[in-house]
Short mmCIF file of C-alpha atoms and ligand atoms in Angstrom, two decimals:
data_model
loop_
_atom_site.label_atom_id
_atom_site.label_comp_id
_atom_site.label_asym_id
_atom_site.label_seq_id
_atom_site.Cartn_x
_atom_site.Cartn_y
_atom_site.Cartn_z
CA UNK A 1 -47.05 27.40 24.44
CA UNK A 2 -48.70 27.53 27.81
CA UNK A 3 -50.28 24.17 27.33
CA UNK A 4 -46.93 22.66 26.66
CA UNK A 5 -45.31 24.02 29.75
CA UNK A 6 -48.30 22.86 32.00
CA UNK A 7 -47.50 19.35 30.42
CA UNK A 8 -44.07 19.45 31.65
CA UNK A 9 -45.32 20.79 35.19
CA UNK A 10 -47.61 17.87 35.28
CA UNK A 11 -45.30 15.26 34.32
CA UNK A 12 -42.90 16.93 37.33
CA UNK A 13 -46.00 16.50 39.65
CA UNK A 14 -46.51 12.68 38.72
CA UNK A 15 -42.95 11.91 39.60
CA UNK A 16 -42.09 14.19 42.27
CA UNK A 17 -45.39 14.47 44.13
CA UNK A 18 -45.32 17.33 46.93
CA UNK A 19 -42.26 19.06 45.15
CA UNK A 20 -43.38 22.45 44.41
CA UNK A 21 -40.03 24.08 43.10
CA UNK A 22 -39.56 23.52 39.39
CA UNK A 23 -37.09 20.53 38.68
CA UNK A 24 -35.22 20.88 35.33
CA UNK A 25 -35.84 18.11 33.00
CA UNK A 26 -32.31 17.69 31.47
CA UNK A 27 -32.52 14.72 29.41
CA UNK A 28 -28.91 13.54 30.03
CA UNK A 29 -29.61 13.71 33.67
CA UNK A 30 -32.83 11.83 33.43
CA UNK A 31 -31.48 8.90 31.12
CA UNK A 32 -28.19 8.75 33.49
CA UNK A 33 -30.52 9.17 36.68
CA UNK A 34 -28.37 11.90 38.03
CA UNK A 35 -29.14 14.83 40.13
CA UNK A 36 -32.79 15.00 41.23
CA UNK A 37 -33.57 11.62 38.99
CA UNK A 38 -31.12 9.46 41.08
CA UNK A 39 -33.79 8.07 43.36
CA UNK A 40 -36.41 7.49 40.52
CA UNK A 41 -36.00 3.93 39.20
CA UNK A 42 -38.77 4.74 36.38
CA UNK A 43 -36.68 7.93 35.34
CA UNK A 44 -36.38 7.10 31.63
CA UNK A 45 -40.13 6.94 31.52
CA UNK A 46 -40.31 10.44 31.67
CA UNK A 47 -38.47 10.82 28.49
CA UNK A 48 -41.28 8.67 26.80
CA UNK A 49 -43.57 10.99 28.48
CA UNK A 50 -41.83 14.02 26.74
CA UNK A 51 -42.53 12.30 23.36
CA UNK A 52 -46.07 12.04 24.46
CA UNK A 53 -46.14 16.00 24.80
CA UNK A 54 -45.17 16.05 21.25
CA UNK A 55 -47.68 13.74 20.15
CA UNK A 56 -50.41 15.65 22.00
CA UNK A 57 -49.33 19.04 20.62
CA UNK A 58 -49.49 18.91 16.88
CA UNK A 59 -48.57 22.84 16.30
CA UNK A 60 -45.15 22.38 17.93
CA UNK A 61 -42.51 22.70 15.16
CA UNK A 62 -38.97 21.28 15.86
CA UNK A 63 -35.60 22.27 14.34
CA UNK A 64 -32.08 20.37 15.17
CA UNK A 65 -28.68 20.55 13.70
CA UNK A 66 -25.87 18.19 14.23
CA UNK A 67 -22.44 18.51 12.73
CA UNK A 68 -20.12 15.53 12.44
CA UNK A 69 -16.41 15.66 13.48
CA UNK A 70 -15.74 15.51 9.84
CA UNK A 71 -16.88 19.06 9.40
CA UNK A 72 -15.21 20.21 12.26
CA UNK A 73 -12.17 22.63 12.14
CA UNK A 74 -12.54 24.03 15.62
CA UNK A 75 -15.14 24.42 18.28
CA UNK A 76 -15.74 28.04 17.43
CA UNK A 77 -16.45 27.34 13.92
CA UNK A 78 -18.53 24.04 14.55
CA UNK A 79 -20.75 26.23 16.97
CA UNK A 80 -21.27 29.02 14.31
CA UNK A 81 -21.99 26.89 11.56
CA UNK A 82 -24.86 25.04 13.71
CA UNK A 83 -26.11 28.10 14.88
CA UNK A 84 -26.12 29.49 11.54
CA UNK A 85 -27.92 26.52 10.09
CA UNK A 86 -30.55 26.45 12.74
CA UNK A 87 -31.18 30.12 12.31
CA UNK A 88 -31.33 29.90 8.56
CA UNK A 89 -33.88 26.90 8.86
CA UNK A 90 -36.05 28.91 11.43
CA UNK A 91 -36.22 31.91 9.03
CA UNK A 92 -37.12 30.00 5.95
CA UNK A 93 -39.87 28.85 7.90
CA UNK A 94 -41.04 32.28 8.92
CA UNK A 95 -40.24 33.44 5.21
CA UNK A 96 -42.95 30.89 4.29
CA UNK A 97 -45.46 31.73 6.73
CA UNK A 98 -45.06 35.37 5.61
CA UNK A 99 -45.83 34.55 1.86
CA UNK A 100 -48.84 32.56 3.16
CA UNK A 101 -49.85 35.94 4.67
CA UNK A 102 -49.37 35.28 8.20
CA UNK A 103 -46.23 37.51 8.80
CA UNK A 104 -44.58 36.92 12.08
CA UNK A 105 -40.92 37.70 13.55
CA UNK A 106 -39.40 34.77 15.44
CA UNK A 107 -37.54 35.34 18.68
CA UNK A 108 -34.72 33.08 19.41
CA UNK A 109 -34.59 32.10 23.15
CA UNK A 110 -31.19 30.64 23.92
CA UNK A 111 -30.03 28.84 27.00
CA UNK A 112 -27.50 31.03 29.23
CA UNK A 113 -24.03 29.08 29.02
CA UNK A 114 -20.30 29.64 28.64
CA UNK A 115 -21.17 30.00 24.88
CA UNK A 116 -23.78 32.99 25.53
CA UNK A 117 -21.12 35.67 24.36
CA UNK A 118 -20.31 33.95 21.41
CA UNK A 119 -23.58 33.06 20.15
CA UNK A 120 -24.48 36.93 20.45
CA UNK A 121 -21.44 37.80 18.69
CA UNK A 122 -22.43 35.34 15.68
CA UNK A 123 -25.67 36.73 15.83
CA UNK A 124 -24.25 40.38 14.93
CA UNK A 125 -21.99 38.82 12.22
CA UNK A 126 -25.09 37.20 10.79
CA UNK A 127 -26.95 40.52 10.88
CA UNK A 128 -24.16 42.45 9.16
CA UNK A 129 -23.22 39.91 6.44
CA UNK A 130 -25.83 37.05 6.74
CA UNK A 131 -25.11 33.24 7.56
CA UNK A 132 -22.87 30.91 5.51
CA UNK A 133 -25.86 29.03 4.39
CA UNK A 134 -28.61 31.34 3.22
CA UNK A 135 -27.95 35.01 3.47
CA UNK A 136 -30.00 37.62 5.63
CA UNK A 137 -32.20 36.36 8.83
CA UNK A 138 -34.78 38.91 8.01
CA UNK A 139 -37.72 37.62 9.96
CA UNK A 140 -35.69 36.73 13.12
CA UNK A 141 -35.83 39.46 15.69
CA UNK A 142 -32.11 40.80 16.21
CA UNK A 143 -31.38 40.30 19.75
CA UNK A 144 -31.47 36.70 21.07
CA UNK A 145 -33.09 36.26 24.46
CA UNK A 146 -30.70 34.33 26.90
CA UNK A 147 -32.44 32.64 29.67
CA UNK A 148 -31.94 29.94 32.30
CA UNK A 149 -33.10 26.51 31.30
CA UNK A 150 -33.71 25.89 35.06
CA UNK A 151 -37.00 28.25 34.92
CA UNK A 152 -37.60 27.79 31.26
CA UNK A 153 -39.89 24.43 30.24
CA UNK A 154 -39.62 25.33 26.63
CA UNK A 155 -35.94 25.23 26.75
CA UNK A 156 -36.29 22.00 28.16
CA UNK A 157 -38.22 20.58 25.51
CA UNK A 158 -35.62 21.74 23.23
CA UNK A 159 -32.88 20.14 25.06
CA UNK A 160 -34.97 16.97 24.63
CA UNK A 161 -35.21 17.32 20.93
CA UNK A 162 -31.41 17.97 20.79
CA UNK A 163 -30.81 14.83 23.06
CA UNK A 164 -33.13 12.53 21.08
CA UNK A 165 -31.17 13.47 17.78
CA UNK A 166 -27.69 12.85 19.25
CA UNK A 167 -28.82 9.48 20.88
CA UNK A 168 -29.68 8.26 17.68
CA UNK A 169 -26.37 9.54 15.90
CA UNK A 170 -24.17 8.25 18.98
CA UNK A 171 -25.97 5.05 19.75
CA UNK A 172 -28.50 4.20 16.99
CA UNK A 173 -31.20 4.29 19.23
CA UNK A 174 -34.06 5.77 17.53
CA UNK A 175 -36.87 5.22 20.24
CA UNK A 176 -36.71 9.03 21.30
CA UNK A 177 -36.30 10.53 17.86
CA UNK A 178 -38.91 8.67 15.75
CA UNK A 179 -41.91 9.94 17.57
CA UNK A 180 -40.38 13.41 17.16
CA UNK A 181 -40.00 13.08 13.33
CA UNK A 182 -43.23 14.42 12.14
CA UNK A 183 -42.65 17.43 14.20
CA UNK A 184 -39.53 18.80 12.45
CA UNK A 185 -40.45 21.50 9.71
CA UNK A 186 -41.29 19.91 6.25
CA UNK A 187 -42.29 23.12 4.52
CA UNK A 188 -45.20 23.18 2.14
CA UNK A 189 -45.15 19.86 0.61
CA UNK A 190 -44.10 17.81 3.72
CA UNK A 191 -40.44 17.50 2.41
CA UNK A 192 -38.70 14.20 3.38
CA UNK A 193 -36.23 14.11 4.77
CA UNK A 194 -37.55 17.45 6.72
CA UNK A 195 -36.13 20.91 6.50
CA UNK A 196 -35.84 21.41 10.04
CA UNK A 197 -33.63 18.39 10.70
CA UNK A 198 -30.16 18.38 9.28
CA UNK A 199 -26.74 16.53 9.74
CA UNK A 200 -23.69 18.53 8.67
CA UNK A 201 -21.23 15.59 7.73
CA UNK A 202 -18.64 14.75 5.13
CA UNK A 203 -19.40 11.18 5.40
CA UNK A 204 -22.32 9.29 3.69
CA UNK A 205 -24.99 8.89 6.13
CA UNK A 206 -28.64 7.39 6.15
CA UNK A 207 -29.92 8.91 9.21
CA UNK A 208 -33.28 10.66 8.77
CA UNK A 209 -32.02 14.35 8.59
CA UNK A 210 -31.11 16.24 5.48
CA UNK A 211 -27.25 16.16 4.66
ZN1 ZN B 301 -26.99 11.81 8.95
#
């Protein structure tokens, strides 16, 4: 994963030569040319370079879950359903690795935000009574690690995955999601749609995610 972080550092050096303090690659800001990206006419090409980071690193496995308003009763329920779904998908991959003789515990690294306390509480609830979707999360380390996306390149890459999926769902622009599709977890048999990409919705939908 150090290779991935270095790749993002290299992109910063290309677009911000001479700036040694880390600039957070926040995809919404890059796309809209906000904050540090305002002076960059070609800011959006940074997003294309982020897709290349995936193309150059076949070992990255991605997960993303989105929820449509048709399945939202409250913000707390929506957040818990999404978080529970992501944890379940991650745990399923870890269980598969365990069966394959590659036992590993998974660590959740979460961006510090106004939701940190709620997610911590949700994780405690999952530990006691399992997730709504698939029971207990035996392969995930009990305590999530909250850190700051300003200083964590991998969280910035996770932000890009979420942004690319949202960009497709909201604007039907698949130019950023399509290069990532082969990286979503696909289980043993290369499942299609991928196990690692989920859209929770009550409506018929033709997006490339599981429903
Ligand atoms: Zn969908």
